[in-house]
CSV table of C-alpha atoms and ligand atoms in Angstrom, one decimal:
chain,number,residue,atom,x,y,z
A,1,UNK,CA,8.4,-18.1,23.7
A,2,UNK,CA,7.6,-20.7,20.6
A,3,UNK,CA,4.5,-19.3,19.6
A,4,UNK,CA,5.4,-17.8,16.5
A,5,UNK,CA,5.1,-14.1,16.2
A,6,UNK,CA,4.6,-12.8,12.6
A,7,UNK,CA,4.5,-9.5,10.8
A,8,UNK,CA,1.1,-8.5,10.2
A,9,UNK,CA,-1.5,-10.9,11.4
A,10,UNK,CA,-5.1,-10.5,10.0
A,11,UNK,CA,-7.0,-9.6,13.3
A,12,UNK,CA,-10.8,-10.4,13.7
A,13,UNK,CA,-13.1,-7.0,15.3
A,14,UNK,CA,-15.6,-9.5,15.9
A,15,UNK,CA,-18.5,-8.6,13.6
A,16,UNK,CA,-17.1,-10.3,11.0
A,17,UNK,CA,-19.2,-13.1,10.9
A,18,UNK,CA,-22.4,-12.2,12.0
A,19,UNK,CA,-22.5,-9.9,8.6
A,20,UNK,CA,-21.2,-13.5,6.9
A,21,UNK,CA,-24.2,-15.1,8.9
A,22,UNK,CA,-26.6,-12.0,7.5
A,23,UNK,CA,-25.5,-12.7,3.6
A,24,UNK,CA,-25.7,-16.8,4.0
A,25,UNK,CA,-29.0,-15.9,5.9
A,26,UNK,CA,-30.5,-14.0,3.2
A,27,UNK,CA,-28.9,-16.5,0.5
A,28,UNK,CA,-26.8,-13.8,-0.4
A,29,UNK,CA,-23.9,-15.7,-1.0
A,30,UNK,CA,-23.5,-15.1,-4.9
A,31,UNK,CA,-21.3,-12.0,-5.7
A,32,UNK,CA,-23.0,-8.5,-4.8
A,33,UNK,CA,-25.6,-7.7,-2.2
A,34,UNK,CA,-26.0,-5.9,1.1
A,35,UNK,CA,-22.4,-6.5,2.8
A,36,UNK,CA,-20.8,-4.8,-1.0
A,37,UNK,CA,-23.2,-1.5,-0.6
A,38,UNK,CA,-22.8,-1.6,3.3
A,39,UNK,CA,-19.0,-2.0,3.0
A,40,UNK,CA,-18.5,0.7,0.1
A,41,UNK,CA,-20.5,3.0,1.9
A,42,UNK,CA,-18.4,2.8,5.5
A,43,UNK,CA,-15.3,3.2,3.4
A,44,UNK,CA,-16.6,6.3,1.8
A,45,UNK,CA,-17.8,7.6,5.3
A,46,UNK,CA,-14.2,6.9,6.4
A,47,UNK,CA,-12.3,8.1,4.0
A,48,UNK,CA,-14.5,11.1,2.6
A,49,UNK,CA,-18.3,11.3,1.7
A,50,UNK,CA,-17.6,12.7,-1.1
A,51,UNK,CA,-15.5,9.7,-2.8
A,52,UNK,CA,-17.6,7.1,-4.1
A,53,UNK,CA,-16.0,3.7,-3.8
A,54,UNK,CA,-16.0,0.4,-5.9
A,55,UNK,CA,-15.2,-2.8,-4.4
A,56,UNK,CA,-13.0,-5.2,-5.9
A,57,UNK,CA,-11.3,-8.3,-5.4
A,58,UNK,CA,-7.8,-6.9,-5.3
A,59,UNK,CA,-5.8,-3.9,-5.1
A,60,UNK,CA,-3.9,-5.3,-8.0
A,61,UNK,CA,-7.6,-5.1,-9.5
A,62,UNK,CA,-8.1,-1.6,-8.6
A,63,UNK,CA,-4.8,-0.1,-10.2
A,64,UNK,CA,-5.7,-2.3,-13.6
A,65,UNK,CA,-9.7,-0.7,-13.8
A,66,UNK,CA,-7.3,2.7,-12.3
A,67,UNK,CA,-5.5,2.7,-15.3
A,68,UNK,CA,-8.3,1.7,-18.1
A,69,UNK,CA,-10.1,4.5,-16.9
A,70,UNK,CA,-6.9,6.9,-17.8
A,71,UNK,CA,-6.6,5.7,-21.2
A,72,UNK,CA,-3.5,4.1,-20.8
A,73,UNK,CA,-2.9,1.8,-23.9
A,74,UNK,CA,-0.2,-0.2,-25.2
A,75,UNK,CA,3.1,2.1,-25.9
A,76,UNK,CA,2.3,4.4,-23.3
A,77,UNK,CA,4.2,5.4,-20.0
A,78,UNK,CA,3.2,5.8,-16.3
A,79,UNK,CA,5.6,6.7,-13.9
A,80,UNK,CA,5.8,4.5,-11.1
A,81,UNK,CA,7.6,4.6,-7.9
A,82,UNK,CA,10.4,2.2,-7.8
A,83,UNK,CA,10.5,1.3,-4.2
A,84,UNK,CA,6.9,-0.7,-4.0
A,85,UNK,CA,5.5,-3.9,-3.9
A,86,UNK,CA,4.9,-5.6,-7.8
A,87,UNK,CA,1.2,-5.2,-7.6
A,88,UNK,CA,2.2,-1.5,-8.5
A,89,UNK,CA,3.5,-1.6,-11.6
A,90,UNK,CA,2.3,-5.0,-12.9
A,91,UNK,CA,-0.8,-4.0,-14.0
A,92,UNK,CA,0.9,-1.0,-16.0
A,93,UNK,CA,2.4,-4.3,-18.0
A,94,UNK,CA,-1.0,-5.9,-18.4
A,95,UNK,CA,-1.7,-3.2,-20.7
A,96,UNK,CA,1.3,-3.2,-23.2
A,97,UNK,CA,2.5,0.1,-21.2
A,98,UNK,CA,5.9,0.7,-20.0
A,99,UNK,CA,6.4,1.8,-16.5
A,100,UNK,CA,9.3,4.9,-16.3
A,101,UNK,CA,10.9,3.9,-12.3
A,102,UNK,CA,11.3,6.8,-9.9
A,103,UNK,CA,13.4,6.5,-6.8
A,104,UNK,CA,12.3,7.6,-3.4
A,105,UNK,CA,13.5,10.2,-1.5
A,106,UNK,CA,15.1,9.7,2.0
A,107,UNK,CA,12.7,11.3,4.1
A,108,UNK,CA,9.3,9.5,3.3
A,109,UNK,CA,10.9,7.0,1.6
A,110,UNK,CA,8.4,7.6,-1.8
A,111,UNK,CA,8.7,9.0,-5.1
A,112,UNK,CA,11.0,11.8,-5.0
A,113,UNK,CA,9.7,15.1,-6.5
A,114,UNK,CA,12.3,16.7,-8.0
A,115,UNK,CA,13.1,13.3,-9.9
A,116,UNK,CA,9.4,13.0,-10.8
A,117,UNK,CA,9.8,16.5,-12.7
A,118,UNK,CA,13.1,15.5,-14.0
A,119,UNK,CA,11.7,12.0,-15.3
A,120,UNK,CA,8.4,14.0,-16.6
A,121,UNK,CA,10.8,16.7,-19.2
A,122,UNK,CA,13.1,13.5,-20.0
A,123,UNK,CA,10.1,11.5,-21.3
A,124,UNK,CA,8.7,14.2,-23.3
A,125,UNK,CA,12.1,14.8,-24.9
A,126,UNK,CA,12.8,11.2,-25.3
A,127,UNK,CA,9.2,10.3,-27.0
A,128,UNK,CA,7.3,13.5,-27.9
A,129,UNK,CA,4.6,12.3,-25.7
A,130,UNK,CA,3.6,13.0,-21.6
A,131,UNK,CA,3.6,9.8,-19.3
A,132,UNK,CA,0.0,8.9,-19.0
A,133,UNK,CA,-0.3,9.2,-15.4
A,134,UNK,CA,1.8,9.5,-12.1
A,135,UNK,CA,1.3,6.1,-9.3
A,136,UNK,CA,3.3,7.4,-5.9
A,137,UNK,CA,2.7,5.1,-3.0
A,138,UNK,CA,2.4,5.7,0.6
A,139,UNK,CA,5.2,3.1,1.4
A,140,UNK,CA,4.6,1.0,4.8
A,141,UNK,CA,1.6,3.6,5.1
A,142,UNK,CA,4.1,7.0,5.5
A,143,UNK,CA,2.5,9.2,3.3
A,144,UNK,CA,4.4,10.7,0.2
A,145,UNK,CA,5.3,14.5,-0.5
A,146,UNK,CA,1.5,14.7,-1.8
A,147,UNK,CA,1.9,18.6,-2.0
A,148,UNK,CA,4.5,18.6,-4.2
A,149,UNK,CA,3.8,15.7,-6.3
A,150,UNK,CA,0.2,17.1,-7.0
A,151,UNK,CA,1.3,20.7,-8.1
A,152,UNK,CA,4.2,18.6,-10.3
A,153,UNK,CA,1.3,16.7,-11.7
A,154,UNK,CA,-1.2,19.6,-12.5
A,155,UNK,CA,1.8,21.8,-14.0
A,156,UNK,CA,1.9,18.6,-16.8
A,157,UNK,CA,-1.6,17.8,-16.6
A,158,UNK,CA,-1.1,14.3,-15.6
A,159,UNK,CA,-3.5,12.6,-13.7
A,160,UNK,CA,-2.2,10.4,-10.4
A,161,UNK,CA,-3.1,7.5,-9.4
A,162,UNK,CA,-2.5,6.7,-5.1
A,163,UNK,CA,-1.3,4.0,-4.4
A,164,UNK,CA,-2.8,3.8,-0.8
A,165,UNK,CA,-2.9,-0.1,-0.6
A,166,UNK,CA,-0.7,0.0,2.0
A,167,UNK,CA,-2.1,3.6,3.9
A,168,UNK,CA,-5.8,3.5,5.2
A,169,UNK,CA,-6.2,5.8,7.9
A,170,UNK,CA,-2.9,7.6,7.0
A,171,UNK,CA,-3.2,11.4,6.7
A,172,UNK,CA,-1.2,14.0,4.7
A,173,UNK,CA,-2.1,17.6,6.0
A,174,UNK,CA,-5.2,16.0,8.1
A,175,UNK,CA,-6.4,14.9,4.6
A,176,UNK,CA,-6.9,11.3,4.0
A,177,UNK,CA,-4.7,8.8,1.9
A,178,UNK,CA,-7.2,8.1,-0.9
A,179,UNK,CA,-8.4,11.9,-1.2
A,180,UNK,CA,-5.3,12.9,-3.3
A,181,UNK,CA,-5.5,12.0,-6.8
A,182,UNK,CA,-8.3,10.9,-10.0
A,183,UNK,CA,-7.8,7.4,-8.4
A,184,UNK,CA,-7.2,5.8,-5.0
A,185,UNK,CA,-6.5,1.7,-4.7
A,186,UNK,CA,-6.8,0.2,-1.3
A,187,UNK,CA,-6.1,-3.7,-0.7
A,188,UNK,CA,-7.8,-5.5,2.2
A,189,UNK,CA,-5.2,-8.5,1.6
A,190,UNK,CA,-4.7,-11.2,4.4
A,191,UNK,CA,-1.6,-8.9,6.2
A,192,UNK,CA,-2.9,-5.2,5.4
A,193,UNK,CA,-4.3,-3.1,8.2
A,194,UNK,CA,-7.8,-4.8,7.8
A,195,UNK,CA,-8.8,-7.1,5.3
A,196,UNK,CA,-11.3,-9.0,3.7
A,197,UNK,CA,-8.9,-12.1,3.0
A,198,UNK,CA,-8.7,-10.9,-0.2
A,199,UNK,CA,-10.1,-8.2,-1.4
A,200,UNK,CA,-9.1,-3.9,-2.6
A,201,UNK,CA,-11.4,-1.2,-3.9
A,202,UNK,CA,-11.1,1.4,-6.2
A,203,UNK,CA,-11.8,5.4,-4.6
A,204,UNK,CA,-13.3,7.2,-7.7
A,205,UNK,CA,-14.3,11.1,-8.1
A,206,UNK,CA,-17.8,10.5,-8.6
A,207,UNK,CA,-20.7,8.4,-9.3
A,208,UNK,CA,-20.3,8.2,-13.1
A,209,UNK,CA,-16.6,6.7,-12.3
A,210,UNK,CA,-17.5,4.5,-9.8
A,211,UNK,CA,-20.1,3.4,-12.3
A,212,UNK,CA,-17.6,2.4,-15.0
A,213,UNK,CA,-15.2,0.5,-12.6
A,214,UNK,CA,-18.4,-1.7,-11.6
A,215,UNK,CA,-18.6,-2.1,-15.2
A,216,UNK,CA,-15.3,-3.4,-15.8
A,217,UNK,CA,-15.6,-5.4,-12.9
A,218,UNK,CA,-18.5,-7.4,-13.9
A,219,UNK,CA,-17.4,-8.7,-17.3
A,220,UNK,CA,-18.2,-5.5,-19.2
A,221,UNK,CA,-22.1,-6.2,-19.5
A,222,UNK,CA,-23.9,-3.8,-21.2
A,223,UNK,CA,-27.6,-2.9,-20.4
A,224,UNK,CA,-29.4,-5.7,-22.4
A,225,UNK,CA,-31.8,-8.3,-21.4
A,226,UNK,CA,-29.0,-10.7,-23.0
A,227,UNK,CA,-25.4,-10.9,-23.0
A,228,UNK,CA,-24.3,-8.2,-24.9
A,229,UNK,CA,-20.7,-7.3,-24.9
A,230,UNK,CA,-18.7,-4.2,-26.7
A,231,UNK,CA,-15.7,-3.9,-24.9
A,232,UNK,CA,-13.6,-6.2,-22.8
A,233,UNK,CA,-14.1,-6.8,-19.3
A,234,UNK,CA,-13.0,-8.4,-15.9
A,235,UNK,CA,-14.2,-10.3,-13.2
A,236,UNK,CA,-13.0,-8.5,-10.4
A,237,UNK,CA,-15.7,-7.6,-8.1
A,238,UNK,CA,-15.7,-8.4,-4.4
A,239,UNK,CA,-17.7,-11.1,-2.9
A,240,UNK,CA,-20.9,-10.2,-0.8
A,241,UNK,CA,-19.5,-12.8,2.0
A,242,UNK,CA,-15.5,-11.3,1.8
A,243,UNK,CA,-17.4,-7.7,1.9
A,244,UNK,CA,-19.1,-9.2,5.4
A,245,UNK,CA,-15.6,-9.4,6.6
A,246,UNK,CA,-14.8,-6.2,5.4
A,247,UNK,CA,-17.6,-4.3,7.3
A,248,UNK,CA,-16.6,-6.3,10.6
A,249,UNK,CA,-13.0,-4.8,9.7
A,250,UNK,CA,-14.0,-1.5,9.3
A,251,UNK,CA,-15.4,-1.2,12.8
A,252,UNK,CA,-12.4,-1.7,14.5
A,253,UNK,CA,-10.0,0.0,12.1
A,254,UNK,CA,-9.9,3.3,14.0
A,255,UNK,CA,-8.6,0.9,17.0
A,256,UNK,CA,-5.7,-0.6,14.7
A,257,UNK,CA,-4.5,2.7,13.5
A,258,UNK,CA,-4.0,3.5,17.2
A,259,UNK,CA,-2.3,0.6,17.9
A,260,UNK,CA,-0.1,0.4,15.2
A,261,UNK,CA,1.2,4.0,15.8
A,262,UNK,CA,1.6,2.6,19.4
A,263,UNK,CA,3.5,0.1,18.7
A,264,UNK,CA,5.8,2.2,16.2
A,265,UNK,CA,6.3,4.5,19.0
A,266,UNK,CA,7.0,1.2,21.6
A,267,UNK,CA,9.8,0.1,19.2
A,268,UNK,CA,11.8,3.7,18.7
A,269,UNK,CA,11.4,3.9,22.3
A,270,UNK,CA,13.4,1.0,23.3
A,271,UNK,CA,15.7,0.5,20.1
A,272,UNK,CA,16.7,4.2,18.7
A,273,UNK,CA,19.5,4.2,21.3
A,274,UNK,CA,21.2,0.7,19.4
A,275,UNK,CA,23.9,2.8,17.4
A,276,UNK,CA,23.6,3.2,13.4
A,277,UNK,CA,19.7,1.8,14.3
A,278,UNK,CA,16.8,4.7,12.7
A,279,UNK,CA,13.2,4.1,11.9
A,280,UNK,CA,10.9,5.5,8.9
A,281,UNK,CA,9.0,8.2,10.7
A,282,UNK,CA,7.0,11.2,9.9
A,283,UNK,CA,9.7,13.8,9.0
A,284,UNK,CA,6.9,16.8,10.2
A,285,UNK,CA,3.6,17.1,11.4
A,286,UNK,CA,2.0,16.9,8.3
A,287,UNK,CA,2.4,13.6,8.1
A,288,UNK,CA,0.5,10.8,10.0
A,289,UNK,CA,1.2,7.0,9.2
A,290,UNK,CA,-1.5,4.4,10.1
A,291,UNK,CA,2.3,2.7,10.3
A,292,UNK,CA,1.1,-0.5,9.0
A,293,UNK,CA,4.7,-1.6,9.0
A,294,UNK,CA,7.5,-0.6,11.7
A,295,UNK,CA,10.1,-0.7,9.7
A,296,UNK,CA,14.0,-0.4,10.7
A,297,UNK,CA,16.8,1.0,8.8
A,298,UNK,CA,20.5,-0.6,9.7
A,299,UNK,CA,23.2,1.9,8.8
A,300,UNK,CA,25.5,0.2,6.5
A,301,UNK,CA,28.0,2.5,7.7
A,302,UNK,CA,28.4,0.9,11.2
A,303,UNK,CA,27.7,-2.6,10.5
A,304,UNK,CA,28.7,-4.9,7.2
A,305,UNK,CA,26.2,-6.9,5.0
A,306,UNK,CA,27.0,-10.0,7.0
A,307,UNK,CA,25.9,-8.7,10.2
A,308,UNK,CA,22.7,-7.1,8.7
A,309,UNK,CA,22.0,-10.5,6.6
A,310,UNK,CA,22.4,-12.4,9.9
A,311,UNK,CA,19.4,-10.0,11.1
A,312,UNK,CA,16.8,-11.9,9.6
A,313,UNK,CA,18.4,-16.1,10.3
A,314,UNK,CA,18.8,-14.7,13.6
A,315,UNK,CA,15.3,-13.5,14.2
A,316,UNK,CA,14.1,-16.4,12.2
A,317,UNK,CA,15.1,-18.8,15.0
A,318,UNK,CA,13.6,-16.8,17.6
A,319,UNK,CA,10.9,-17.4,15.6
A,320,UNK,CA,10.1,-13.9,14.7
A,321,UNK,CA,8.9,-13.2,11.4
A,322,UNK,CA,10.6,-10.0,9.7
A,323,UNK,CA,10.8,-9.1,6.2
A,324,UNK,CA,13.4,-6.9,4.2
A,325,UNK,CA,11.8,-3.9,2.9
A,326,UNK,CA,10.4,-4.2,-1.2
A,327,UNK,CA,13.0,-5.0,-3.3
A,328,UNK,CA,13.2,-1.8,-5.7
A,329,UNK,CA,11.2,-2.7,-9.0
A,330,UNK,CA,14.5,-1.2,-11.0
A,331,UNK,CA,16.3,-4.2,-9.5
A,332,UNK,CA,14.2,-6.8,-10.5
A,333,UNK,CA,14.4,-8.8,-13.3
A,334,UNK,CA,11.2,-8.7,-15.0
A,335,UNK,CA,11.4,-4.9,-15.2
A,336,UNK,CA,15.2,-4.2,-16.1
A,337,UNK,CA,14.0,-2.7,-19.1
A,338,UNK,CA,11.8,0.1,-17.8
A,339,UNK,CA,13.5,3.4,-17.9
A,340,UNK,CA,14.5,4.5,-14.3
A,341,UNK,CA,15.2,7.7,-12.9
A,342,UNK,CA,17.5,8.1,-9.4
A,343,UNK,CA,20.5,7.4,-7.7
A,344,UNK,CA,20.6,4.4,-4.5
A,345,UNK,CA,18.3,6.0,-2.5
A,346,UNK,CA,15.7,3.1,-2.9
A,347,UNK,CA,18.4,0.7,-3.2
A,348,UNK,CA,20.0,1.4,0.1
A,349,UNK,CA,16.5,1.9,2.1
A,350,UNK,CA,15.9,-2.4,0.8
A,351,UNK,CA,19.8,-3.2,1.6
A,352,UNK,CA,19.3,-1.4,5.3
A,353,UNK,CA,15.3,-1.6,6.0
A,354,UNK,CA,13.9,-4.4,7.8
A,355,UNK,CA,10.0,-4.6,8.6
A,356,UNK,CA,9.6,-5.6,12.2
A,357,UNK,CA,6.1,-7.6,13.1
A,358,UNK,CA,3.4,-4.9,13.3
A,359,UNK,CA,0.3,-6.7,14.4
A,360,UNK,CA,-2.5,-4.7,15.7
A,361,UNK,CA,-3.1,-7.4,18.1
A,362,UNK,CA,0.5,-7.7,19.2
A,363,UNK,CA,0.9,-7.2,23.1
A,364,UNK,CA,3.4,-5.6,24.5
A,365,UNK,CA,4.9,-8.9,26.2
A,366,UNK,CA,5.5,-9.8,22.6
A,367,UNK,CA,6.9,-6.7,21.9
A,368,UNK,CA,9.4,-6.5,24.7
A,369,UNK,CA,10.6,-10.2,23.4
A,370,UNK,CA,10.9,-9.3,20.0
A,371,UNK,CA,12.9,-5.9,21.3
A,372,UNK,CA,14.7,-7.7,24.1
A,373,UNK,CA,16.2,-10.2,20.8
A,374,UNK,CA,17.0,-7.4,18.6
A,375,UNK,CA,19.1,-5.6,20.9
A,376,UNK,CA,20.6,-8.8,22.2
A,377,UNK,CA,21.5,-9.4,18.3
A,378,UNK,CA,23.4,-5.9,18.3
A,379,UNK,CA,25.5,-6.8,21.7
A,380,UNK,CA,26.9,-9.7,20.1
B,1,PLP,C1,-0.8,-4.9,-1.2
B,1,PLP,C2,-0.4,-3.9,-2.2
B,1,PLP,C3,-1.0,-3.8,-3.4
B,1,PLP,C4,-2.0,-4.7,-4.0
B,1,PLP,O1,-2.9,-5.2,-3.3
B,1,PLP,P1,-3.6,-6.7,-3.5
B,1,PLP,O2,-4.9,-6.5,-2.9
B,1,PLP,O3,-2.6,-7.6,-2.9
B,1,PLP,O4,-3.7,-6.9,-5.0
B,1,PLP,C5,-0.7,-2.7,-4.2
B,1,PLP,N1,0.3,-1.8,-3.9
B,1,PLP,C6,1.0,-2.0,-2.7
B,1,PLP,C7,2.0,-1.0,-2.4
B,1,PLP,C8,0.6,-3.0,-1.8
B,1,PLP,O5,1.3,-3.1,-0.7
C-alpha cells in the first residue's frame, strides 16, 4: 500500500461548499454573515440550547478571549493541565500570567484531582492569592474527572475553563464536553474531529458573554458611528466562508463520532492481545470519548526505549503516520519555570503513548494494514 495513511485527515460531509457557494453568492465573503449565525447556532443546538456560542478563528483564540473574561492579568495564576497540546497554556503567557502544571492521572489521562486540590492550598500558601481559574482538558477527546474537578473548583470558588478542543461530541455523565465550566474552547483545526481549516469557538453562559467575546474579537469597537476604542482588542473572528465549511462539518459530525469510536474499538480488538500493549479507554460508563485519537500505551516494562523509539521509523516507512502523545508542558523548555505539581504520571503516558491514525474516513482495509504492521513490529 503507498498511499499514505495519516492520523487525522480533515474529511469533507459534502455540504461544505454549497454553503461556500451561498456566502460568495450573496457577496458575503468579508468576515461575518449567514454561515457565522447558521454555524453558531448548530453548535449550540449540538452541544446545548442553552450555551450561546462565539465563533473564532482559533481555539488558541478562544482560551485567550476565555481568560480576559476571567480577569486574569499579569502576575496571576491558572492552573493548567500539564499533559496538553501548547495552545493550552500559551495564551495564559500572552497575558503576563503564570501557568501552575498539574499532572494527569492514570485513568483518563487529565488533570488529577487530588493534585488539583493539593496545587490549589499550595498556591494560596505560597502567594496569599487563589489561582484565577482551573483549564482541565479532555485529552485525545477522553473526558476528565469533571465531577470532581467541578466540586474542587466551587469549594475555592474558581471558575474553569474546558478545554474541549480536542472533545466535541464527548460526554461525561450523558452531559456534553463544553457544558462543564464558565467557559468551553472548541478548535475546528485542519486534523480535529471536524473543522473549518482553521477555525475554534468560544461556549459562553449567556448572551451578555457571548456578547463580550464578539467584542474582543472584532478589535474592541465600541458603539459609535466612528472608530472609537477604550480597551484593547483582537481580530479573531471566524470567516463567513470558513464558517460555510463549518456548517457542512457539522452535518456529518454525529457520523464521525461513530466512526471514530468504531475504529477505537477495531484497534483494541485486534491489538490488546500484543503483550505490555493497553489503550486510553473509558475507565466506566460515565465516560464516552468521541475518540478523536486512538492512542496506544507501550509498557516500558516489557519493551526498552529502543524498541518503542523504533515504533514510529518503523511505521514511518510503512508510510503510516503516528504521533507520540503531547509532550508534557513541565518538560518543555519554554515553560520550565511554571510551578508543577505531580509525579511521572504525564511523563510516562508521552514516553509509552503513541497516537495511531484515527480518520473518520479510514476504512477498515486501511485499518487491518496499519494493524497487520503493528503487530508484525511486536513479532520481530
Ligand atoms: C487543537 C487544540 C487547541 C487549540 O486549537 P487551535 O484551533 O489549533 O488554536 C487547544 N487545546 C488543545 C488540547 C488542542 O488539541
Amino acid at each position: 500500500m503507498n498511499k499514505k495513511i495519516y492520523l487525522s485527515l480533515a474529511t469533507m460531509g459534502g455540504n461544505e461548499l454549497k454553503y461556500i457557494h451561498e456566502a460568495f453568492d450573496s457577496n458575503w465573503v468579508a468576515p461575518l454573515g449567514p454561515n457565522v449565525d447558521a454555524f453558531e447556532e448548530d453548535l449550540e443546538k449540538f452541544l446545548n440550547e442553552e450555551k450561546c456560542v462565539a465563533a473564532l478563528s482559533s481555539g488558541t483564540a478562544a482560551i485567550h478571549l476565555a481568560l480576559i473574561q476571567l480577569g486574569v492579568n499579569i502576575g496571576d495564576e491558572v492552573i493548567c493541565q500539564s499533559l496538553t497540546f501548547s495552545a493550552t497554556v500559551n495564551p495564559v503567557k500572552y497575558l503576563g500570567a503564570m501557568p501552575v502544571l498539574i499532572d494527569s492521572e492514570p485513568y483518563t489521562w487529565n488533570m488529577d484531582p487530588l493534585l488539583l486540590e493539593e496545587a490549589i492550598k499550595d498556591r494560596i500558601d505560597k502567594t496569599g492569592k487563589k489561582p484565577k481559574a482551573i483549564i482541565p482538558v479532555h485529552l485525545y477527546g477522553m473526558p476528565a474527572q469533571m465531577d470532581k474537578i467541578l466540586s474542587i473548583a466551587k469549594e475555592y470558588e474558581i471558575p474553569v475553563l474546558e478545554d474541549a478542543a480536542e472533545a466535541l461530541g464527548s460526554e461525561f455523565n450523558k452531559i456534553k464536553c463544553g457544558n462543564f465550566g464558565s467557559f468551553a474552547c472548541l478548535s475546528f483545526n485542519g486534523n480535529k474531529i471536524i473543522t473549518t481549516s482553521g477555525g475554534g469557538a468560544l461556549v459562553c453562559n449567556d448572551k451578555e458573554a457571548k456578547k463580550k467575546t464578539i467584542f474582543f474579537a472584532t478589535q474592541a469597537r465600541e458603539n459609535a458611528r466612528h472608530y472609537q476604542h477604550e480597551t484593547v482588542g483582537y481580530n479573531y473572528r471566524l470567516s463567513n466562508i470558513c464558517a460555510g465549511i463549518g456548517r457542512g462539518q457539522m452535518e456529518v459530525l454525529p457520523k464521525f463520532i461513530k466512526r471514530r469510536r468504531e475504529i477505537h474499538q477495531y484497534y483494541i480488538n485486534k491489538l490488546s492481545k500484543i503483550p505490555g500493549v493497553t489503550f486510553q479507554t473509558e475507565m466506566d460508563e460515565r465516560f464516552h470519548s468521541n475518540y478523536w485519537l486512538t492512542v496506544m500505551q507501550i509498557d516500558s516494562n516489557s519493551y526498552d526505549r529502543d524498541k518503542i523509539d523504533r515504533l514510529y521509523s518503523f511505521m514511518d516507512e510503512q508510510n503510516i503516520e503516528c504521533r507520540p502523545v503531547w509532550k508534557p508542558m513541565h518538560l518543555q523548555p519554554v515553560f520550565k519555570s511554571c510551578p508543577f505539581y505531580g509525579s511521572n504520571v504525564s511523563e510516562k503516558l508521552f514516553n509509552e503513548g503513541i497516537c495511531l491514525p484515527s480518520g473518520s474516513n479510514l476504512t477498515n482495509e486501511e485499518l487491518d494494514y496499519i494493524i497487520s504492521k503493528i503487530k508484525n513490529f511486536f513479532l520481530e
